[in-house]
Amino acid sequence: MKKLRWAMDGAFWDLDISTPITVDGLARPIPGDTTIPLGLSRGTKLSRPKQIDFMQRFMAMPFVPSYSGDLDKGGNGFTLQRLLNLPLGENWFATMLGQFNVQKLVASMKESSKQQPRDSSWCKNLRKHFCDKSLYALGLCSEISIGPDDTLLLSSELSGDDKKSRRNKAVFHHKHNLTAEAVWPGLFVDKHGTYWDVPFLMEVDLASVASNSGTSCHLSVHHNSGSPKQFEGNQIDQIPQALLPGLSVKTALSFKKNVDVWRSKAGKLKMVQPFDVFLSDPHISASGCIGTVITASHGGNPVGSQGEDESQSVGGISFRGGPDNKSAILADLFATISCTAQHGNFHRLCLDLTRLHARLDFPSGSKFLTGTTNLARDLYNSKPLDMQAVQAICPDITVSLQQQIFGEFSFRMDSKVALDTKSRESYGARIDDTVFAFEYALKVLGSAKAVAWYSTKQREAMVELRFFET
């Protein structure tokens, strides 16, 4: 299912991204608005409380740090999190996750030192600052195993800052392919890095279990209600169309094919376990995925293949009702091409892993065909190239580079590359977003790692766990 979501993360709402803005560390990209860097995605069952519980138990981390932008720009700054387990039974996982804002405490103490007289009690002032409830946030989580295949997660997030609203979530998982979720309010992030709150979000997501090659299908039902608002600060940006109240149903069918261009058959070191079993074979491989997605919507949430602004045309084959009818249906094609090259077996102490991954996403087949036609016509008639047509045929490019430094430690960089088409005289590529990460492979678990990442665009940093990820 995860492999299928990678091909369609611009068309569905089922791929969470990590962010330290909230206690549970989760947000969602606005449907069709942006392509997610590889380093920020998170598995559906790897909750923040479970991550911190593991790090406290087995990695001797009493506090887990995170950073989410400057305080004067609406961020939380530098914070620390600590988890308390609440034993309730073998099939009942309950936790209390506390968060303390260190940067806000330091800023408050500096401001207070300028106003307080010099002979005032230092201990008294310090106690007063620690009693400020705005420094604290609390996340309560309860996960119940209903059966061998079903789990129910209930969580609530409280903040001592009166400006921040309470967040609640209920998630039902069945095996690996069915998820039903209700969130109030739901947190979304747009392509410009702005966070939005949707008062109520309900979603049902069903997908076939994806394989390395073959056909996969996906169904998603998404409902928003209430008026969206900007997460922090005044409302200065236009509300994204995809967040307006409404109901939408999306279904997709795709076919994926993997090809090994080259795979090393050289023997490995005997009696030496690689730091990650999924990264132990040097190879060059390629994969391609092509499919179709059909979207039906009703209400104030208009349908679009890429969540376009109103100034842009909707790609695909669409059917809309009259002026008073808010229903619409859209059908479109999408495609993904990716290539991975790896050198090294990741079992020696130094520089034994170099891995490069590149992915090209074509989210709208109709726009690609229209842009190709317009460019061919302009070239045939010796006209200047249309910049919008050039942009329409350019894929979304994601590049990832990983390099072992020493032992279990490696460095990783994930970037989005965009074509600059503002100038008619020259074209160039620019780095649109980059995520830097240091990874520590947990060799004893076969394929797991602790990741400390920093996003240059969001100015956010987190320490997380990832399992069975390549």
Short mmCIF file of C-alpha atoms in Angstrom, two decimals:
data_model
loop_
_atom_site.label_atom_id
_atom_site.label_comp_id
_atom_site.label_asym_id
_atom_site.label_seq_id
_atom_site.Cartn_x
_atom_site.Cartn_y
_atom_site.Cartn_z
CA MET A 1 0.00 0.00 0.00
CA LYS A 2 2.87 2.39 0.77
CA LYS A 3 4.35 1.90 -2.69
CA LEU A 4 0.99 2.69 -4.25
CA ARG A 5 0.63 5.85 -2.18
CA TRP A 6 4.00 7.11 -3.42
CA ALA A 7 2.63 7.14 -6.95
CA MET A 8 -0.54 8.94 -6.00
CA ASP A 9 0.35 11.13 -3.03
CA GLY A 10 -0.85 14.16 -5.00
CA ALA A 11 -4.30 12.69 -5.54
CA PHE A 12 -5.19 11.30 -2.11
CA TRP A 13 -5.15 12.53 1.48
CA ASP A 14 -3.81 9.35 3.07
CA LEU A 15 -0.11 10.18 3.37
CA ASP A 16 0.71 11.99 6.62
CA ILE A 17 3.79 14.17 6.90
CA SER A 18 5.79 14.90 10.02
CA THR A 19 5.78 18.33 11.63
CA PRO A 20 6.69 19.56 15.14
CA ILE A 21 3.91 22.16 15.02
CA THR A 22 1.58 19.82 16.93
CA VAL A 23 2.20 17.45 19.84
CA ASP A 24 1.42 14.31 17.82
CA GLY A 25 3.72 15.58 15.06
CA LEU A 26 1.37 15.11 12.10
CA ALA A 27 -0.08 17.21 9.30
CA ARG A 28 -1.44 16.54 5.82
CA PRO A 29 -0.59 18.13 2.49
CA ILE A 30 -3.49 19.86 0.80
CA PRO A 31 -4.83 17.38 -1.80
CA GLY A 32 -3.01 17.85 -5.09
CA ASP A 33 -1.21 20.96 -3.88
CA THR A 34 2.33 19.70 -3.41
CA THR A 35 4.65 16.74 -3.72
CA ILE A 36 5.97 15.52 -0.38
CA PRO A 37 9.73 15.20 0.12
CA LEU A 38 10.67 11.60 0.84
CA GLY A 39 12.19 12.46 4.19
CA LEU A 40 8.95 13.83 5.70
CA SER A 41 6.54 10.98 5.10
CA ARG A 42 5.39 8.75 7.92
CA GLY A 43 3.82 5.31 8.02
CA THR A 44 0.18 5.02 8.98
CA LYS A 45 0.79 3.03 12.17
CA LEU A 46 3.96 4.66 13.50
CA SER A 47 2.43 7.20 15.89
CA ARG A 48 4.46 9.83 17.72
CA PRO A 49 3.80 8.29 21.18
CA LYS A 50 5.10 4.91 19.98
CA GLN A 51 8.24 6.56 18.59
CA ILE A 52 9.03 8.39 21.81
CA ASP A 53 8.23 5.31 23.90
CA PHE A 54 10.80 3.32 21.89
CA MET A 55 13.44 6.05 22.14
CA GLN A 56 13.00 6.34 25.91
CA ARG A 57 13.08 2.59 26.50
CA PHE A 58 15.83 1.43 24.16
CA MET A 59 17.84 4.51 23.17
CA ALA A 60 18.24 6.18 26.59
CA MET A 61 16.67 9.48 25.46
CA PRO A 62 14.95 11.09 28.47
CA PHE A 63 13.70 13.95 26.29
CA VAL A 64 13.09 14.11 22.54
CA PRO A 65 13.82 17.53 20.97
CA SER A 66 12.13 19.29 18.07
CA TYR A 67 12.15 22.73 16.47
CA SER A 68 9.37 24.49 14.57
CA GLY A 69 10.38 27.97 13.47
CA ASP A 70 10.86 31.24 15.32
CA LEU A 71 8.43 32.32 18.05
CA ASP A 72 7.85 35.74 16.46
CA LYS A 73 6.64 34.01 13.28
CA GLY A 74 4.08 31.75 14.94
CA GLY A 75 6.32 28.73 15.51
CA ASN A 76 6.94 26.82 18.73
CA GLY A 77 10.70 27.24 18.67
CA PHE A 78 12.77 24.61 20.48
CA THR A 79 10.72 22.12 22.50
CA LEU A 80 11.26 18.90 24.46
CA GLN A 81 8.86 15.96 24.73
CA ARG A 82 8.56 13.26 27.38
CA LEU A 83 6.22 10.26 27.43
CA LEU A 84 4.48 8.58 30.35
CA ASN A 85 3.02 5.11 29.84
CA LEU A 86 -0.32 4.27 31.42
CA PRO A 87 -0.55 0.46 31.82
CA LEU A 88 -4.10 -0.61 31.11
CA GLY A 89 -3.76 -4.13 29.65
CA GLU A 90 -2.10 -6.27 27.03
CA ASN A 91 -4.32 -5.00 24.22
CA TRP A 92 -4.59 -1.41 25.44
CA PHE A 93 -1.76 1.06 24.80
CA ALA A 94 -2.37 4.36 26.63
CA THR A 95 0.11 7.23 26.93
CA MET A 96 0.43 10.80 28.13
CA LEU A 97 2.82 12.87 26.02
CA GLY A 98 4.04 16.11 27.55
CA GLN A 99 5.74 18.95 25.69
CA PHE A 100 7.77 21.78 27.21
CA ASN A 101 8.72 24.92 25.24
CA VAL A 102 12.34 25.68 26.14
CA GLN A 103 12.80 28.57 23.71
CA LYS A 104 9.68 30.34 24.95
CA LEU A 105 10.93 30.00 28.54
CA VAL A 106 14.31 31.52 27.66
CA ALA A 107 12.68 34.38 25.74
CA SER A 108 10.32 35.08 28.64
CA MET A 109 13.17 35.13 31.15
CA LYS A 110 15.20 37.54 29.01
CA GLU A 111 12.23 39.86 28.68
CA SER A 112 11.54 39.66 32.41
CA SER A 113 15.16 40.41 33.34
CA LYS A 114 14.91 43.74 31.54
CA GLN A 115 11.82 44.77 33.52
CA GLN A 116 12.50 43.28 36.99
CA PRO A 117 14.65 45.17 39.50
CA ARG A 118 18.10 43.73 40.13
CA ASP A 119 17.45 42.92 43.81
CA SER A 120 14.42 40.70 43.01
CA SER A 121 14.61 37.02 43.93
CA TRP A 122 16.04 34.94 41.08
CA CYS A 123 14.43 31.72 42.35
CA LYS A 124 11.06 33.41 42.68
CA ASN A 125 11.21 34.71 39.13
CA LEU A 126 12.29 31.32 37.83
CA ARG A 127 9.40 29.58 39.62
CA LYS A 128 7.01 32.15 38.18
CA HIS A 129 8.20 31.44 34.65
CA PHE A 130 7.92 27.66 35.05
CA CYS A 131 4.33 28.10 36.24
CA ASP A 132 3.38 29.75 32.96
CA LYS A 133 0.91 27.29 31.45
CA SER A 134 1.59 28.51 27.90
CA LEU A 135 4.94 26.68 28.03
CA TYR A 136 3.23 23.30 28.21
CA ALA A 137 1.21 21.07 25.90
CA LEU A 138 -0.22 17.63 26.54
CA GLY A 139 -1.23 14.79 24.24
CA LEU A 140 -3.40 11.92 25.50
CA CYS A 141 -3.45 8.80 23.34
CA SER A 142 -5.23 5.47 23.71
CA GLU A 143 -4.77 2.64 21.19
CA ILE A 144 -6.90 -0.48 21.54
CA SER A 145 -6.36 -3.76 19.69
CA ILE A 146 -9.89 -4.89 18.91
CA GLY A 147 -8.69 -8.09 17.28
CA PRO A 148 -5.68 -9.51 15.46
CA ASP A 149 -6.38 -7.26 12.46
CA ASP A 150 -8.15 -4.21 13.90
CA THR A 151 -6.96 -1.29 16.02
CA LEU A 152 -8.73 1.83 17.29
CA LEU A 153 -6.77 4.96 18.20
CA LEU A 154 -8.25 7.84 20.20
CA SER A 155 -6.21 10.94 20.96
CA SER A 156 -6.66 14.45 22.27
CA GLU A 157 -4.16 17.30 22.30
CA LEU A 158 -4.31 20.17 24.80
CA SER A 159 -2.19 23.31 24.90
CA GLY A 160 -1.67 25.76 27.72
CA ASP A 161 -1.57 28.53 25.14
CA ASP A 162 -5.11 29.88 24.88
CA LYS A 163 -4.52 30.84 21.25
CA LYS A 164 -4.25 27.19 20.23
CA SER A 165 -7.34 25.04 19.93
CA ARG A 166 -7.81 21.52 21.29
CA ARG A 167 -7.27 18.73 18.75
CA ASN A 168 -9.06 15.39 18.73
CA LYS A 169 -8.66 12.33 16.57
CA ALA A 170 -10.25 8.91 16.13
CA VAL A 171 -8.64 6.41 13.74
CA PHE A 172 -9.71 2.86 12.90
CA HIS A 173 -7.23 0.55 11.12
CA HIS A 174 -8.09 -2.80 9.55
CA LYS A 175 -5.01 -4.78 8.52
CA HIS A 176 -2.98 -2.68 6.08
CA ASN A 177 -5.55 -1.53 3.56
CA LEU A 178 -8.54 0.09 5.34
CA THR A 179 -8.45 3.26 7.41
CA ALA A 180 -11.35 5.32 8.75
CA GLU A 181 -10.47 8.59 10.43
CA ALA A 182 -12.18 11.58 12.02
CA VAL A 183 -10.19 14.67 13.07
CA TRP A 184 -11.38 17.94 14.59
CA PRO A 185 -9.76 20.21 13.68
CA GLY A 186 -7.58 18.76 10.90
CA LEU A 187 -4.20 20.33 10.15
CA PHE A 188 -3.12 20.85 6.52
CA VAL A 189 -0.09 22.49 4.91
CA ASP A 190 -0.02 24.10 1.46
CA LYS A 191 2.81 24.30 -1.07
CA HIS A 192 3.96 27.64 0.38
CA GLY A 193 4.46 26.15 3.86
CA THR A 194 1.36 27.76 5.40
CA TYR A 195 -0.64 25.66 7.87
CA TRP A 196 -4.45 25.56 7.82
CA ASP A 197 -7.04 24.24 10.27
CA VAL A 198 -10.18 22.53 8.97
CA PRO A 199 -12.88 22.41 11.71
CA PHE A 200 -13.90 18.81 10.94
CA LEU A 201 -12.41 16.18 8.66
CA MET A 202 -13.70 12.66 8.01
CA GLU A 203 -12.04 10.17 5.69
CA VAL A 204 -12.32 6.54 4.66
CA ASP A 205 -9.43 5.08 2.69
CA LEU A 206 -9.31 1.63 1.08
CA ALA A 207 -6.43 0.30 -1.01
CA SER A 208 -5.31 -3.03 -2.33
CA VAL A 209 -2.06 -4.39 -0.93
CA ALA A 210 0.58 -3.12 -3.33
CA SER A 211 3.21 -5.43 -4.77
CA ASN A 212 6.48 -4.70 -6.55
CA SER A 213 4.77 -5.14 -9.90
CA GLY A 214 1.19 -5.49 -10.99
CA THR A 215 -2.17 -3.78 -10.75
CA SER A 216 -3.37 -1.84 -7.69
CA CYS A 217 -6.57 0.01 -6.89
CA HIS A 218 -7.42 2.71 -4.40
CA LEU A 219 -10.62 4.32 -3.08
CA SER A 220 -10.82 7.38 -0.85
CA VAL A 221 -13.85 9.24 0.57
CA HIS A 222 -13.09 12.67 2.01
CA HIS A 223 -15.43 15.10 3.79
CA ASN A 224 -14.66 18.60 5.11
CA SER A 225 -17.03 20.77 7.12
CA GLY A 226 -16.71 24.22 8.63
CA SER A 227 -14.79 27.27 7.52
CA PRO A 228 -10.99 26.72 7.26
CA LYS A 229 -8.68 29.22 8.90
CA GLN A 230 -4.97 29.87 9.01
CA PHE A 231 -3.23 28.01 11.82
CA GLU A 232 -1.33 30.94 13.30
CA GLY A 233 -1.71 34.69 12.92
CA ASN A 234 -4.16 36.71 10.87
CA GLN A 235 -5.89 35.45 7.75
CA ILE A 236 -3.64 36.87 5.04
CA ASP A 237 -3.79 34.18 2.35
CA GLN A 238 -6.69 32.99 0.26
CA ILE A 239 -8.29 29.80 1.53
CA PRO A 240 -7.21 26.85 -0.66
CA GLN A 241 -10.10 25.53 -2.72
CA ALA A 242 -9.49 21.92 -1.71
CA LEU A 243 -10.17 22.77 1.96
CA LEU A 244 -13.63 24.26 1.47
CA PRO A 245 -16.58 22.28 2.91
CA GLY A 246 -17.69 19.43 0.70
CA LEU A 247 -17.59 15.73 -0.07
CA SER A 248 -15.32 14.07 -2.59
CA VAL A 249 -14.83 10.46 -3.67
CA LYS A 250 -11.69 9.38 -5.53
CA THR A 251 -10.91 6.06 -7.10
CA ALA A 252 -7.75 5.10 -8.92
CA LEU A 253 -6.41 2.14 -10.83
CA SER A 254 -2.70 1.82 -11.56
CA PHE A 255 -0.19 -0.59 -13.02
CA LYS A 256 3.39 -0.72 -11.77
CA LYS A 257 6.45 -2.45 -13.18
CA ASN A 258 9.89 -2.82 -11.58
CA VAL A 259 13.01 -3.65 -13.59
CA ASP A 260 16.48 -4.55 -12.29
CA VAL A 261 19.00 -3.02 -14.68
CA TRP A 262 21.89 -4.46 -12.69
CA ARG A 263 22.23 -6.22 -9.33
CA SER A 264 25.50 -7.29 -7.76
CA LYS A 265 26.10 -11.01 -7.36
CA ALA A 266 29.33 -10.59 -5.42
CA GLY A 267 29.50 -12.36 -2.10
CA LYS A 268 29.15 -10.48 1.18
CA LEU A 269 31.42 -10.56 4.16
CA LYS A 270 30.86 -13.76 6.13
CA MET A 271 29.52 -13.52 9.66
CA VAL A 272 28.91 -9.77 9.22
CA GLN A 273 25.35 -8.44 9.43
CA PRO A 274 24.61 -5.31 7.38
CA PHE A 275 23.45 -2.24 9.24
CA ASP A 276 20.19 -2.39 7.23
CA VAL A 277 19.13 -5.58 5.45
CA PHE A 278 17.12 -3.58 2.89
CA LEU A 279 20.23 -1.59 1.92
CA SER A 280 22.69 -4.46 1.58
CA ASP A 281 22.61 -5.14 -2.19
CA PRO A 282 24.36 -2.86 -4.71
CA HIS A 283 22.05 -2.41 -7.71
CA ILE A 284 20.58 -0.16 -10.36
CA SER A 285 16.82 -0.44 -10.76
CA ALA A 286 13.99 1.44 -12.39
CA SER A 287 10.24 1.44 -11.95
CA GLY A 288 7.28 2.93 -13.74
CA CYS A 289 3.68 3.43 -12.74
CA ILE A 290 0.76 4.58 -14.86
CA GLY A 291 -2.85 4.88 -13.88
CA THR A 292 -6.11 6.76 -13.97
CA VAL A 293 -7.96 8.59 -11.23
CA ILE A 294 -11.64 9.55 -11.20
CA THR A 295 -12.90 12.14 -8.72
CA ALA A 296 -16.51 13.04 -7.91
CA SER A 297 -17.19 15.98 -5.60
CA HIS A 298 -20.19 17.78 -4.16
CA GLY A 299 -20.31 21.01 -2.18
CA GLY A 300 -17.90 23.91 -1.90
CA ASN A 301 -14.87 21.69 -2.50
CA PRO A 302 -14.36 21.86 -6.29
CA VAL A 303 -12.75 18.98 -8.09
CA GLY A 304 -9.39 19.42 -9.77
CA SER A 305 -6.60 17.17 -10.83
CA GLN A 306 -3.99 19.20 -9.01
CA GLY A 307 -5.91 21.44 -6.66
CA GLU A 308 -5.40 24.39 -9.00
CA ASP A 309 -6.06 27.98 -8.25
CA GLU A 310 -9.16 29.43 -9.82
CA SER A 311 -7.01 31.13 -12.41
CA GLN A 312 -5.87 27.82 -13.77
CA SER A 313 -7.86 25.44 -15.88
CA VAL A 314 -8.82 22.04 -14.61
CA GLY A 315 -7.08 19.21 -16.37
CA GLY A 316 -8.65 15.95 -17.39
CA ILE A 317 -12.14 15.19 -18.63
CA SER A 318 -14.59 17.00 -16.38
CA PHE A 319 -18.36 17.23 -16.09
CA ARG A 320 -19.91 20.03 -14.06
CA GLY A 321 -23.45 20.96 -13.21
CA GLY A 322 -25.11 24.32 -13.72
CA PRO A 323 -24.38 27.49 -11.72
CA ASP A 324 -26.50 26.28 -8.80
CA ASN A 325 -25.20 22.72 -8.94
CA LYS A 326 -21.99 22.22 -6.97
CA SER A 327 -21.34 18.70 -8.21
CA ALA A 328 -18.54 17.75 -10.57
CA ILE A 329 -16.72 14.69 -11.95
CA LEU A 330 -13.15 14.62 -13.22
CA ALA A 331 -11.13 11.86 -14.86
CA ASP A 332 -7.42 12.09 -15.55
CA LEU A 333 -4.22 10.07 -16.01
CA PHE A 334 -1.05 10.10 -13.93
CA ALA A 335 2.38 8.51 -14.26
CA THR A 336 5.55 8.08 -12.21
CA ILE A 337 9.06 7.10 -13.29
CA SER A 338 11.80 6.44 -10.75
CA CYS A 339 15.37 5.18 -10.75
CA THR A 340 17.56 3.98 -7.88
CA ALA A 341 21.32 3.36 -7.91
CA GLN A 342 23.22 1.99 -4.92
CA HIS A 343 26.93 1.30 -4.37
CA GLY A 344 28.12 -0.61 -1.32
CA ASN A 345 26.67 -3.22 1.02
CA PHE A 346 26.35 -1.04 4.13
CA HIS A 347 28.20 -3.47 6.39
CA ARG A 348 31.70 -1.99 6.52
CA LEU A 349 32.62 0.79 8.93
CA CYS A 350 33.22 3.63 6.48
CA LEU A 351 31.79 4.83 3.15
CA ASP A 352 30.15 1.51 2.29
CA LEU A 353 26.82 2.99 1.13
CA THR A 354 26.12 5.54 -1.58
CA ARG A 355 22.53 5.64 -2.74
CA LEU A 356 20.84 7.91 -5.27
CA HIS A 357 17.11 7.94 -5.97
CA ALA A 358 15.28 10.13 -8.50
CA ARG A 359 11.55 10.26 -9.16
CA LEU A 360 9.59 12.03 -11.91
CA ASP A 361 5.88 12.55 -11.28
CA PHE A 362 3.44 13.45 -14.05
CA PRO A 363 0.29 14.19 -12.01
CA SER A 364 -1.98 15.15 -14.93
CA GLY A 365 -1.84 13.35 -18.26
CA SER A 366 -4.29 15.75 -19.89
CA LYS A 367 -2.18 18.79 -19.03
CA PHE A 368 0.93 17.04 -20.32
CA LEU A 369 -0.74 16.25 -23.67
CA THR A 370 -2.16 19.76 -23.98
CA GLY A 371 1.19 21.35 -23.19
CA THR A 372 3.00 19.09 -25.67
CA THR A 373 0.49 19.99 -28.40
CA ASN A 374 0.82 23.72 -27.73
CA LEU A 375 4.63 23.58 -27.76
CA ALA A 376 4.66 21.60 -31.01
CA ARG A 377 2.35 24.16 -32.61
CA ASP A 378 4.50 27.08 -31.44
CA LEU A 379 7.66 25.44 -32.75
CA TYR A 380 6.03 24.64 -36.08
CA ASN A 381 4.82 28.24 -36.47
CA SER A 382 8.14 29.68 -35.20
CA LYS A 383 6.41 31.44 -32.31
CA PRO A 384 7.88 32.17 -28.87
CA LEU A 385 7.34 29.29 -26.48
CA ASP A 386 4.41 29.52 -24.09
CA MET A 387 5.78 29.39 -20.53
CA GLN A 388 2.61 27.78 -19.20
CA ALA A 389 2.90 25.03 -21.80
CA VAL A 390 6.53 24.44 -20.83
CA GLN A 391 5.52 24.22 -17.19
CA ALA A 392 2.70 21.79 -18.01
CA ILE A 393 5.04 19.18 -19.53
CA CYS A 394 7.66 19.43 -16.77
CA PRO A 395 7.33 16.66 -14.18
CA ASP A 396 7.61 17.07 -10.43
CA ILE A 397 11.19 15.98 -9.69
CA THR A 398 12.33 14.56 -6.36
CA VAL A 399 15.97 13.61 -5.77
CA SER A 400 17.35 11.77 -2.75
CA LEU A 401 21.03 11.16 -1.90
CA GLN A 402 22.24 9.01 0.99
CA GLN A 403 25.87 8.52 2.04
CA GLN A 404 27.26 6.45 4.90
CA ILE A 405 29.62 8.44 7.12
CA PHE A 406 30.83 5.93 9.70
CA GLY A 407 29.31 2.73 11.03
CA GLU A 408 25.58 3.09 11.58
CA PHE A 409 25.62 6.81 10.79
CA SER A 410 24.69 8.17 7.35
CA PHE A 411 23.72 11.50 5.83
CA ARG A 412 20.69 11.96 3.60
CA MET A 413 19.41 14.84 1.51
CA ASP A 414 15.97 14.94 -0.16
CA SER A 415 15.21 17.77 -2.57
CA LYS A 416 12.48 18.90 -4.91
CA VAL A 417 13.74 20.34 -8.19
CA ALA A 418 11.62 22.79 -10.17
CA LEU A 419 12.13 24.32 -13.61
CA ASP A 420 12.33 28.11 -13.58
CA THR A 421 10.22 29.33 -16.51
CA LYS A 422 9.88 32.99 -15.54
CA SER A 423 12.30 34.10 -18.23
CA ARG A 424 11.68 33.47 -21.91
CA GLU A 425 15.35 33.89 -22.77
CA SER A 426 16.76 31.26 -20.42
CA TYR A 427 15.62 28.27 -18.47
CA GLY A 428 17.13 26.87 -15.34
CA ALA A 429 16.47 24.46 -12.51
CA ARG A 430 16.12 25.56 -8.90
CA ILE A 431 15.96 23.68 -5.62
CA ASP A 432 12.42 24.25 -4.38
CA ASP A 433 12.68 22.44 -1.03
CA THR A 434 15.38 20.45 0.75
CA VAL A 435 15.35 18.17 3.77
CA PHE A 436 18.69 17.30 5.44
CA ALA A 437 18.87 14.28 7.72
CA PHE A 438 21.32 12.31 9.82
CA GLU A 439 20.32 8.66 10.20
CA TYR A 440 21.38 6.08 12.77
CA ALA A 441 20.68 2.51 11.67
CA LEU A 442 19.31 0.24 14.41
CA LYS A 443 21.21 -2.84 13.32
CA VAL A 444 19.64 -5.16 15.90
CA LEU A 445 16.18 -4.69 14.33
CA GLY A 446 17.25 -5.59 10.79
CA SER A 447 15.80 -2.51 9.11
CA ALA A 448 15.09 0.47 11.34
CA LYS A 449 16.67 3.85 11.97
CA ALA A 450 16.53 6.96 14.09
CA VAL A 451 16.38 10.10 11.95
CA ALA A 452 17.16 13.71 12.85
CA TRP A 453 15.96 15.90 9.97
CA TYR A 454 15.73 19.60 9.15
CA SER A 455 13.51 21.18 6.49
CA THR A 456 14.90 24.36 4.94
CA LYS A 457 11.53 25.49 3.60
CA GLN A 458 9.50 24.92 6.76
CA ARG A 459 12.41 25.68 9.12
CA GLU A 460 11.45 22.64 11.17
CA ALA A 461 13.47 19.86 12.76
CA MET A 462 12.53 16.58 14.43
CA VAL A 463 13.99 13.36 15.79
CA GLU A 464 11.97 10.34 14.61
CA LEU A 465 11.98 6.59 14.08
CA ARG A 466 11.48 4.85 10.75
CA PHE A 467 10.93 1.11 10.27
CA PHE A 468 11.29 -0.98 7.09
CA GLU A 469 11.88 2.07 4.90
CA THR A 470 14.17 2.10 1.84
#
